[in-house]
Coordinates of C-alpha atoms and ligand atoms in Angstrom, one line a residue:
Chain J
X589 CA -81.1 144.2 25.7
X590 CA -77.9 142.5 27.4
X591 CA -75.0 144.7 28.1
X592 CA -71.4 144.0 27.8
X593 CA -71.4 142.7 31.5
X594 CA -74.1 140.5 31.2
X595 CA -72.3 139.1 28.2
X596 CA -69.0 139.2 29.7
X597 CA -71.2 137.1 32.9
X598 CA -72.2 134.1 30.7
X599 CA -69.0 133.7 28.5
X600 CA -66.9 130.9 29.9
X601 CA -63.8 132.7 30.5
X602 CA -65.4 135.2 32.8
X603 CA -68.3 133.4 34.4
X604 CA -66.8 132.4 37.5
X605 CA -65.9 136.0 38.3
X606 CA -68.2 137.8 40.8
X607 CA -70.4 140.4 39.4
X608 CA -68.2 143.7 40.6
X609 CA -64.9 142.8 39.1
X610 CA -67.1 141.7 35.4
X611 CA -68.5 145.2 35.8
X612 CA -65.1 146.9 35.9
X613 CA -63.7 144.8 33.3
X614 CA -66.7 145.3 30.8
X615 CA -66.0 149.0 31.4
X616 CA -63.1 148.4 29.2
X617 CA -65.2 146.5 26.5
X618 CA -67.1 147.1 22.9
X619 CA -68.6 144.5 21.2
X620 CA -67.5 144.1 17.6
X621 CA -68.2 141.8 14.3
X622 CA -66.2 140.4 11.8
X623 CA -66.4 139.2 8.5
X624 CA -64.8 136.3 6.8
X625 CA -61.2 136.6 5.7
X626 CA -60.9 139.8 8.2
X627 CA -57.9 140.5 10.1
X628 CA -58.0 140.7 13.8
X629 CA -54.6 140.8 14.8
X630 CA -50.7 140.9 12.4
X631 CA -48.2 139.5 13.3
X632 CA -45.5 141.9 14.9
X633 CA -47.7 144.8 15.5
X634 CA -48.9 145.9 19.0
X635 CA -51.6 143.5 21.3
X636 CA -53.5 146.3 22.9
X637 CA -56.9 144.4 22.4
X638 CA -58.5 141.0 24.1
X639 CA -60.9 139.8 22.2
X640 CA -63.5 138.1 24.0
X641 CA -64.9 135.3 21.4
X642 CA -69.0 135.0 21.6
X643 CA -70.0 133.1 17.9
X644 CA -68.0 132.3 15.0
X645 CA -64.3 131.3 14.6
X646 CA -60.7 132.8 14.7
X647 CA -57.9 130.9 12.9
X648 CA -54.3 131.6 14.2
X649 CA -51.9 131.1 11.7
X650 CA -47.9 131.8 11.6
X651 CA -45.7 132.4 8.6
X652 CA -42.6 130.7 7.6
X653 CA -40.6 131.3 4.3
X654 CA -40.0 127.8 4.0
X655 CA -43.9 126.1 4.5
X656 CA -45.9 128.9 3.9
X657 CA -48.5 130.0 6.3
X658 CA -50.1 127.4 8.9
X659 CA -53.1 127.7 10.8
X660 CA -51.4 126.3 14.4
X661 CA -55.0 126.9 16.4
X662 CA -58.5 127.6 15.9
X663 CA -60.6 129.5 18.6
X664 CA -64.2 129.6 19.2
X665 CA -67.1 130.8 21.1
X666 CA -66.0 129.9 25.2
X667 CA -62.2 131.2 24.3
X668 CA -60.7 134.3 24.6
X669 CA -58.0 135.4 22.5
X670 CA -54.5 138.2 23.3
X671 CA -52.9 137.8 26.5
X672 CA -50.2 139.5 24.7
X673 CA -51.8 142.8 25.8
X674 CA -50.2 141.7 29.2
X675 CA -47.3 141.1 28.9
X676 CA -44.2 143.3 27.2
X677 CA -43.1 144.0 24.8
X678 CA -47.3 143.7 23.9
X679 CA -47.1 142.5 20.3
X680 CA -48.8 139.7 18.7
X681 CA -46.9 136.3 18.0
X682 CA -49.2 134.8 15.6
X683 CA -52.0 136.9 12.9
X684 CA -55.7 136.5 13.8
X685 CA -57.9 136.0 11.1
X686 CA -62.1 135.5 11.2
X687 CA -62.7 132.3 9.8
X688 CA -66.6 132.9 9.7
X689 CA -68.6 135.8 10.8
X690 CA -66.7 136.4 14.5
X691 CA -68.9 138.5 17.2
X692 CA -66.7 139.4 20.1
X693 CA -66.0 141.9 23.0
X694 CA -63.1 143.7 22.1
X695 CA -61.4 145.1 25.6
X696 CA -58.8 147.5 25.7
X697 CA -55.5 145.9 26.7
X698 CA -54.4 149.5 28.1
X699 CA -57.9 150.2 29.8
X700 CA -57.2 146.7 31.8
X701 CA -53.9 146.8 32.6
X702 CA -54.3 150.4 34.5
X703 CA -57.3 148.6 35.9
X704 CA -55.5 145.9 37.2
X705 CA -52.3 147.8 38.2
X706 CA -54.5 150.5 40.2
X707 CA -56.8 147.5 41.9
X708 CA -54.7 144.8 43.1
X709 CA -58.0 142.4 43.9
X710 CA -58.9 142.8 40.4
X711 CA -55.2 142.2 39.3
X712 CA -54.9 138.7 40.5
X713 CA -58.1 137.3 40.1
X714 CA -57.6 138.0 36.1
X715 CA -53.6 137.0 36.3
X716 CA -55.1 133.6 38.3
X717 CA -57.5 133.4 35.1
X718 CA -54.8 133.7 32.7
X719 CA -52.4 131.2 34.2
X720 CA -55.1 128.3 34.1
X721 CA -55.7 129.2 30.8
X722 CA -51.9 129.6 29.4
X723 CA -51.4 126.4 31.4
X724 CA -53.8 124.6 29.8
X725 CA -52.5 125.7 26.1
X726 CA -48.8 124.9 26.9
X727 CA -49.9 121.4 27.7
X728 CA -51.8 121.8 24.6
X729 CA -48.9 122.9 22.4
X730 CA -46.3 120.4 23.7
X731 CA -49.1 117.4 22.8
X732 CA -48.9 119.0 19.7
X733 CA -45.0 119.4 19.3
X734 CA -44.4 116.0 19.9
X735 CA -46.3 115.1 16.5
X736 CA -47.7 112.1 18.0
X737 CA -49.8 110.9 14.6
X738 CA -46.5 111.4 12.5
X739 CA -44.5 109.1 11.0
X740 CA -42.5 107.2 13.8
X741 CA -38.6 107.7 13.1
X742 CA -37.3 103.6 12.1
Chain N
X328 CA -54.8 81.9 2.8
X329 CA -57.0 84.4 2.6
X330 CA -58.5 86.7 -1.0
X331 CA -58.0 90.4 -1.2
X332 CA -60.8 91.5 -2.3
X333 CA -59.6 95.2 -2.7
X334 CA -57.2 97.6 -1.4
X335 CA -58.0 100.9 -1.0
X336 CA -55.1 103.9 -0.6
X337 CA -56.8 106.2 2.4
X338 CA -54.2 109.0 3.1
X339 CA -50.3 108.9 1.5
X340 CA -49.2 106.5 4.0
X341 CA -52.5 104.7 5.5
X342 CA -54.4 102.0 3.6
X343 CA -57.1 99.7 3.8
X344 CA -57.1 96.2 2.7
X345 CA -60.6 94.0 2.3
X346 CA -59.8 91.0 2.8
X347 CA -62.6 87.6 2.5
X348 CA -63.2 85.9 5.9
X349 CA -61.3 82.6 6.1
X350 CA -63.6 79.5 6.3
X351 CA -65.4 79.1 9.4
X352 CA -64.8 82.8 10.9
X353 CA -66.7 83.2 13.7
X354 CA -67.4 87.0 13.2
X355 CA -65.7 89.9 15.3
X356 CA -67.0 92.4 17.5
X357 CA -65.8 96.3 17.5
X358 CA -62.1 96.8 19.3
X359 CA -61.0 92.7 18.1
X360 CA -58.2 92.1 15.7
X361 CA -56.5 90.2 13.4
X362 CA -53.1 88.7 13.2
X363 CA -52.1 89.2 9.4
X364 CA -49.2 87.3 7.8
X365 CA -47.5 87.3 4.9
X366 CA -45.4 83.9 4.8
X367 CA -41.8 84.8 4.7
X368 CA -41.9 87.9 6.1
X369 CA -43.7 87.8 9.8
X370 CA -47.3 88.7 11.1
X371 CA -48.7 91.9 13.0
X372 CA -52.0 92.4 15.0
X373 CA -53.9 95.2 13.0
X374 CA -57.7 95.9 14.4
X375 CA -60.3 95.1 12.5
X376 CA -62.2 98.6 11.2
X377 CA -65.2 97.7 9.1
X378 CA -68.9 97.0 9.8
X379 CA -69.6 93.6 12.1
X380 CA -72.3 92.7 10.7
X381 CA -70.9 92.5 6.9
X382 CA -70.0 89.0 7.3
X383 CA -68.3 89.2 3.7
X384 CA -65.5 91.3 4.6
X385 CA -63.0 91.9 7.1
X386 CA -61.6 95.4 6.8
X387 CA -57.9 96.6 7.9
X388 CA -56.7 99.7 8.2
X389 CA -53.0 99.9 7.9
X390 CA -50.0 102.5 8.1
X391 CA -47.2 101.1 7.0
X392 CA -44.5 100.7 9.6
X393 CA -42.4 97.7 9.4
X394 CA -41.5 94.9 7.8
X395 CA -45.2 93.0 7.6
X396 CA -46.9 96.4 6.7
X397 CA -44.4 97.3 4.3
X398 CA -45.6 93.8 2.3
X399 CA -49.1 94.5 2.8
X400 CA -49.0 97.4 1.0
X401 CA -48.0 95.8 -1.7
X402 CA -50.8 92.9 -1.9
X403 CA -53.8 94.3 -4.0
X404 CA -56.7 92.7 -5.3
X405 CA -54.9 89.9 -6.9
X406 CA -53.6 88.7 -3.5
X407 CA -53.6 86.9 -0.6
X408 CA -53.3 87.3 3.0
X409 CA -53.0 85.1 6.0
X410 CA -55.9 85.6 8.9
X411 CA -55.7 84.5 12.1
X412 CA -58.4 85.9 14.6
X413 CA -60.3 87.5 15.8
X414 CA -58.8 88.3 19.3
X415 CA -58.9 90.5 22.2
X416 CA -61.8 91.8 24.3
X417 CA -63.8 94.0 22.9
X418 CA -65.2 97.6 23.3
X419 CA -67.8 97.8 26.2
X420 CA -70.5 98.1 23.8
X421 CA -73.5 96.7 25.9
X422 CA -72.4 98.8 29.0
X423 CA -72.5 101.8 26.9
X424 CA -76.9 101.5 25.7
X425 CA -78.8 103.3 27.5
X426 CA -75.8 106.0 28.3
X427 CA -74.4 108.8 26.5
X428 CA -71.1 107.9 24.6
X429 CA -67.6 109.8 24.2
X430 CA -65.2 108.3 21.6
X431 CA -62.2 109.6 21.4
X432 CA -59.8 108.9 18.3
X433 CA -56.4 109.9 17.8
X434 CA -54.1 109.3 14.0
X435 CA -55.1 105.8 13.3
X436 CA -57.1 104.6 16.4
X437 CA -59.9 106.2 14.3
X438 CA -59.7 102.0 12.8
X439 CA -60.3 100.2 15.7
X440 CA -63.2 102.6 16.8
X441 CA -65.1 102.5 13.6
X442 CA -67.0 99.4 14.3
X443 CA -68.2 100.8 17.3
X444 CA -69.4 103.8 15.0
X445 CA -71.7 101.0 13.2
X446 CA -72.5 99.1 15.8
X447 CA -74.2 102.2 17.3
X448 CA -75.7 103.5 14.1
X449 CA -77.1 100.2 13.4
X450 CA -79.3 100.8 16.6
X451 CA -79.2 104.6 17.6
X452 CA -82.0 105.3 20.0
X453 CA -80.7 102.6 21.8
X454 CA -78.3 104.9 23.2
X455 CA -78.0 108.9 24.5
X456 CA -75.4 111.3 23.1
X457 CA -73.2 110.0 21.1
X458 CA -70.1 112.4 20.3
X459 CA -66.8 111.2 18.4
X460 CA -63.9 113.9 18.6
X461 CA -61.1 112.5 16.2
X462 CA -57.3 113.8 15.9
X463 CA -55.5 114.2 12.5
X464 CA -52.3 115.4 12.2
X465 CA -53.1 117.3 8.7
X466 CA -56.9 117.5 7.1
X467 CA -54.6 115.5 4.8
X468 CA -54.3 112.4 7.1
X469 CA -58.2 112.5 8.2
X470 CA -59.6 109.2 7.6
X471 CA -63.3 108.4 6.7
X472 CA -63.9 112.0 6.2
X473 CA -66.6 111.7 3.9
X474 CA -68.8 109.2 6.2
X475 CA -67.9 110.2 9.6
X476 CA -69.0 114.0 8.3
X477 CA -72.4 112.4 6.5
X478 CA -73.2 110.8 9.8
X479 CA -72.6 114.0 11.4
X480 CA -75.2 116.0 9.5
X481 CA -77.6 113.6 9.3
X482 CA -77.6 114.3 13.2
X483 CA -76.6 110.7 14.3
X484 CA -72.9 110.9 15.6
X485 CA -71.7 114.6 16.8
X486 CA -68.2 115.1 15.3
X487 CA -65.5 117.3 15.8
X488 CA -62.6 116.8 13.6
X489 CA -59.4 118.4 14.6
X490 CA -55.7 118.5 12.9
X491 CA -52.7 119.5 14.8
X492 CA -51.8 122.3 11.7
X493 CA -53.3 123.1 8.6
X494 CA -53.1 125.5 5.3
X495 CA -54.7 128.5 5.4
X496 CA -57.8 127.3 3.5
X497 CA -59.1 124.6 5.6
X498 CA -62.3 126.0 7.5
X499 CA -62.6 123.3 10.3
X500 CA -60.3 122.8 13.9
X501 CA -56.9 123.3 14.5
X502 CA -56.1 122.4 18.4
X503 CA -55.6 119.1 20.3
X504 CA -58.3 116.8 20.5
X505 CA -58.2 116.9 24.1
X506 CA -59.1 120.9 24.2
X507 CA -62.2 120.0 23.0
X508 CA -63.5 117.4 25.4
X509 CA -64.8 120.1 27.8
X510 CA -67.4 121.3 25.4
X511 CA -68.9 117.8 24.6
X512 CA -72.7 117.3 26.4
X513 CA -72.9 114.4 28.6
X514 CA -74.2 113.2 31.7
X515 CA -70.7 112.3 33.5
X516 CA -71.8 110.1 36.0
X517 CA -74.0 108.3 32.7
X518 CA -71.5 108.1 29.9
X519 CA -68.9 105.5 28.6
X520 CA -65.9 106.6 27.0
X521 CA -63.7 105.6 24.5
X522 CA -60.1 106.0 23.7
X523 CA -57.7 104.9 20.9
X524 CA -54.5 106.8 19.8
X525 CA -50.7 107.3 21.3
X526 CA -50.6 106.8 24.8
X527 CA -49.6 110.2 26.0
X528 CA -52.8 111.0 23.7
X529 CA -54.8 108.6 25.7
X530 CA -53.5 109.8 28.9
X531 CA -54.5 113.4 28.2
X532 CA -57.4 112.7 27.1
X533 CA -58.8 110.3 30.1
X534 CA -56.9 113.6 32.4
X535 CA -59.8 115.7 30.7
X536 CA -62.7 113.0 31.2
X537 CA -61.9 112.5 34.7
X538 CA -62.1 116.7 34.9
X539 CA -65.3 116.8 33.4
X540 CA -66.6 114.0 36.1
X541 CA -66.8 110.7 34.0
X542 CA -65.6 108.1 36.5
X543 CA -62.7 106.4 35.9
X544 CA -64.0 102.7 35.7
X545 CA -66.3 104.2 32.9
X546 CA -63.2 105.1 30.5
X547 CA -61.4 102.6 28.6
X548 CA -58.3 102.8 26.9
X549 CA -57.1 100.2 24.0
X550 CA -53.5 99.6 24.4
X551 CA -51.0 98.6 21.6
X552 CA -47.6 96.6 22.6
X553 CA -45.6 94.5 20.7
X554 CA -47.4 91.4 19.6
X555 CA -46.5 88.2 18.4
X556 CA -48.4 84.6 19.2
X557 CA -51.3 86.3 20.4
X558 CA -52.8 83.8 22.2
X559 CA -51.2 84.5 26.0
X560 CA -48.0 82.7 25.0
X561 CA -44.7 84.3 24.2
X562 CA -44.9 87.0 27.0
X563 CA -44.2 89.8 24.2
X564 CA -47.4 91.9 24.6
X565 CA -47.2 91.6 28.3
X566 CA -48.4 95.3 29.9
X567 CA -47.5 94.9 33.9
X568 CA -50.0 91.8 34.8
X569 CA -52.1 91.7 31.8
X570 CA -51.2 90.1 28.3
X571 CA -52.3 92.8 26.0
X572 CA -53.8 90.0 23.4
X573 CA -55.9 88.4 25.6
X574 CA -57.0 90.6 28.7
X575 CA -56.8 93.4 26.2
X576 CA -56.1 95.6 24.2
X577 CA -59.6 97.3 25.8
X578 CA -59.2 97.7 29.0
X579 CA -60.4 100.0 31.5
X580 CA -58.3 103.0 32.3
X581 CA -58.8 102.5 35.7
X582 CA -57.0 99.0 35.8
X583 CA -54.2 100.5 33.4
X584 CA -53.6 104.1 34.8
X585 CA -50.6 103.4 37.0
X586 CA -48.7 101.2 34.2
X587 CA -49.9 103.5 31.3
X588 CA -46.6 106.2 32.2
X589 CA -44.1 103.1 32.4
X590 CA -41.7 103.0 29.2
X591 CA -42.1 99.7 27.4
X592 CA -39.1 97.7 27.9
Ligands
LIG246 C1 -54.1 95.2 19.3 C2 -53.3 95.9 18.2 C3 -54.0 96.5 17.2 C4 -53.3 97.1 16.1 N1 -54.0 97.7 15.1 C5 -53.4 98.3 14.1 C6 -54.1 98.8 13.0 O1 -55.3 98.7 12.9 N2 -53.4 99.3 12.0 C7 -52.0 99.5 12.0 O2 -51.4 100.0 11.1 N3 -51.3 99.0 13.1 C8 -52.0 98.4 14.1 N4 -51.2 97.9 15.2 C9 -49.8 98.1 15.2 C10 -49.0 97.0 14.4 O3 -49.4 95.7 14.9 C11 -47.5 97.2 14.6 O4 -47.1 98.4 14.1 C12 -46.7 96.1 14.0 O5 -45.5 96.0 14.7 C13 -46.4 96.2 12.6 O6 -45.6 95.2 12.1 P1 -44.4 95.4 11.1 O7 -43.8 94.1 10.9 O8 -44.9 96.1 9.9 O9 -43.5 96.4 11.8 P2 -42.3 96.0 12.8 O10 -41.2 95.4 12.1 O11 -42.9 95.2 13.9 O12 -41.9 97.4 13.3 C14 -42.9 98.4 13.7 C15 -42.3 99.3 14.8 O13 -42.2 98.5 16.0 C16 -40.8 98.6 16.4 N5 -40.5 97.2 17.0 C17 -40.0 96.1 16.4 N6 -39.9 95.1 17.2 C18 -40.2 95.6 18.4 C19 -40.3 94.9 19.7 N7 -39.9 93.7 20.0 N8 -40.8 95.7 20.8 C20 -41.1 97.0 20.6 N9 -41.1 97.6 19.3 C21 -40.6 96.9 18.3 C22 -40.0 98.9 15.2 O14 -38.8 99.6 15.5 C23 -41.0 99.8 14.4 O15 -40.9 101.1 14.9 C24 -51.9 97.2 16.2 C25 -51.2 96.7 17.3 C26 -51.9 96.1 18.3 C27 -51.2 95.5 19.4

C-alpha cells in the first residue's frame, strides 16, 4: 500500500521535491475524504490545514450581500489548496467546499511551519514552491479581473 | 441581398443569424468571414461559425456591439442581409492531420473555431488528440453547450469548459482557461494550436503553449482589428505589415508576437 510520501511523490505540487524533504513533509500529513456539499474550509476562521488535492473537486466560493455567493475558482486533482496556513494572521479568505467526492492529504499548517522554521533547507525549497504557484494564480486572477468576455464599455 | 433563414437568440447578448448563401458562393473554409451589411447603416466582418460543408447555410454568430450589430439583431427570419465573402486565410487545417490538436476559445472566438470543430469531426482518425478548452465568462454566456458537451462524451473532442465566476450550483470549472492548458495531453513538438479570444487572452494562452513546448510557428492566433473594405484597400485593419483581411486574421503567433502588445491606434 502507498504511504503518504509516496503519494505526496507523485502529486504535482510535490514531485519535483527530492525524496528527504517529501518524507519530512508527509510526516505532517493524513489522508482524508470528503463528501459532496462538505465544508473544507469558512470563511474567516483559522487556515491551519493544506490540503493536498488527489481526486475530486473543491469549489472556492466568496460571499457578498449584494450578489450572493460566487464560486471565483475550482481546484482539482494536481492543485493544492491553503497557503493561508503561512502566512498571518492564518485565516481563510474564501470557504472551501467539495464539489464531488474530494480525497486529499490534509497537512498540518502548524506541523509545517515549525518544520520549516526549524530547517531552513526545507523552509525555502517549499516558500520557492509557493511563490511559482501564487505567481501563477495572481496572473490568473488579474486575467480574470479584467473581465475580458464582458460587455465592452461604448 | 441575402434571406434569413432563421435567427436564433444563444446567450442574452449573443446571437446567431442563418443566413442563405448568395448566388454563386464559392463555399468557406473554418477561420473565413463575412462582411455583413445592412444598407443604411454600415457593414462589419463577423466569422463564419457553422458546418463547411452545409452549402445551404452560412451561420453567424454575433454579440451585438455597434451600430451594424445592433441592426442585425433586429433582422429575423422575415429578413434580409447583405453578404460579401468569404475572406481571410483560414485555420491551418491540413497542417494539423496527422498531429494532435489544441484549440483554444475565449467569449465569442468559440464562432470562428467551430468549423474547425466539424471539419475535424467530419474525419476524426484523421487526426491525434484533439482537445478544445473554451472560456465563458458565466455558464450563462457558454455557447454550444449542448453539442460541444455531446461531442465530448461521445469521446471525439476532449472539452473543458471554464467560466471566470459562477453560482454556487454550477458543478463544472471556475479558473482561466489558460490554467488549464498544462494538463491537456499532447505531443508538443507534434501538435497545432489554436487560438481565438481578446488579445491579452491570446497572449496568455500561447505564454502557456510555448511552456508546455509547442513551438511557436505551430500556434496561431486570429486577430480582430477594425475592418472596413476588406479587400487590402482602405489601410483600416492594418496590424504592423500585415492587412488583417487579407494576410489574416489567422496567422501564426510567431509572425505576430512582437506586434500583438502594441495598442491599436
Ligand atoms: C476577422 C473578424 C471576425 C469577426 N468575427 C466576429 C463574429 O463572429 N462575431 C462578432 O460579433 N463580431 C465579430 N467581429 C467583430 C466585429 O466585426 C466588430 O465588433 C464590428 O466593429 C461590429 O460592427 P458595429 O457596427 O456593430 O460596431 P462598431 O460601430 O464598429 O463599434 C464596435 C466597437 O468598435 C469600436 N470602434 C468603432 N470604430 C472604430 C475604429 N475605427 N477603430 C477601432 N475601434 C472602433 C467602437 O467604439 C465599439 O466599441 C469580427 C471582426 C473581425 C476583424
Amino acid at each position: 500500500m502507498k504511504d503518504i510520501a509516496d503519494e505526496l511523490s507523485e502529486h504535482a505540487f510535490f514531485e519535483s521535491l527530492n525524496p528527504g524533504t517529501i518524507e519530512l513533509i508527509a510526516g505532517c500529513g493524513v489522508n482524508a475524504v470528503y463528501k459532496p456539499e462538505e465544508m473544507l474550509a469558512r470563511e474567516g476562521s483559522s487556515a491551519d490545514e493544506l490540503f493536498v488535492i488527489r481526486k475530486g473537486r473543491v469549489a472556492l466560493l466568496m460571499h457578498s450581500t449584494e450578489r450572493g455567493s460566487l464560486q471565483v475558482e475550482t481546484l482539482d486533482a494536481g492543485d493544492v489548496l491553503g497557503w493561508s496556513f503561512l502566512v498571518p494572521p492564518y485565516r481563510w479568505p474564501v470557504e472551501a467546499r467539495a464539489v464531488q467526492t474530494v480525497h486529499v492529504i490534509r497537512l498540518d499548517g502548524k506541523c509545517l511551519r515549525d518544520k520549516c522554521n526549524a530547517d531552513a533547507e526545507l523552509g525555502y525549497e517549499l516558500m520557492r514552491h509557493f511563490a511559482a504557484l501564487i505567481a501563477r494564480r495572481l496572473d490568473a486572477t488579474r486575467i480574470q479581473l479584467l473581465d475580458l468576455y464582458g460587455q465592452l464599455e461604448q | 441581398m441575402c434571406d434569413i433563414n432563421r435567427r436564433q437568440q444563444d446567450t442574452e447578448d449573443v446571437f446567431t443569424l442563418d443566413i442563405a448563401p448568395p448566388p454563386g458562393y464559392p463555399g468557406f473554409a473554418p477561420g473565413q468571414f463575412n462582411m455583413l451589411y445592412v444598407p443604411g447603416v454600415g457593414e462589419a466582418a463577423i466569422s463564419i461559425s457553422g458546418d463547411p460543408q452545409d452549402s445551404y447555410r452560412l451561420l453567424h454568430t454575433i454579440r451585438a456591439v455597434g451600430d451594424v450589430t445592433a441592426q442585425l439583431r433586429n433582422k429575423d427570419g422575415r429578413s434580409h442581409v447583405g453578404v460579401r465573402g468569404p475572406f481571410g486565410k483560414p485555420w491551418p487545417i491540413e497542417a494539423a492531420r496527422g498531429r494532435d490538436l489544441v484549440i483554444v476559445a475565449g467569449g465569442i472566438g468559440i464562432a470562428p473555431l467551430r468549423p474547425v470543430l466539424y471539419t475535424v469531426l467530419s474525419d476524426r482518425a484523421a487526426y491525434g488528440n484533439v482537445h478544445l478548452l473554451y472560456g465563458a465568462r458565466t455558464p450563462r454566456d457558454i455557447l454550444y453547450q449542448d453539442e460541444l458537451m455531446q461531442w465530448h462524451r461521445q469521446g471525439e473532442i476532449s472539452t473543458t469548459i471554464t467560466v471566470d465566476a459562477a453560482k454556487p450550483s454550477w458543478k463544472g470549472d471556475v479558473g482561466v482557461v489558460t490554467r488549464y492548458i498544462g494538463r491537456v495531453r499532447v505531443d508538443p513538438e507534434n501538435t497545432v494550436a489554436m487560438i481565438c479570444g481578446p488579445e491579452i487572452m491570446m497572449r496568455y494562452t500561447a505564454g502557456e503553449l510555448l511552456l508546455k513546448g509547442i513551438p511557436m510557428r505551430q500556434i496561431h492566433v486570429s486577430m480582430e482589428r477594425h475592418m472596413k473594405c476588406a479587400a487590402a484597400l482602405c489601410g483600416h485593419c492594418q496590424f504592423g505589415p500585415y492587412f488583417v483581411c487579407r494576410d489574416g486574421p489567422v496567422f501564426r503567433y510567431s509572425d505576430v508576437a512582437p506586434l500583438m502588445s502594441t495598442a491599436e491606434f
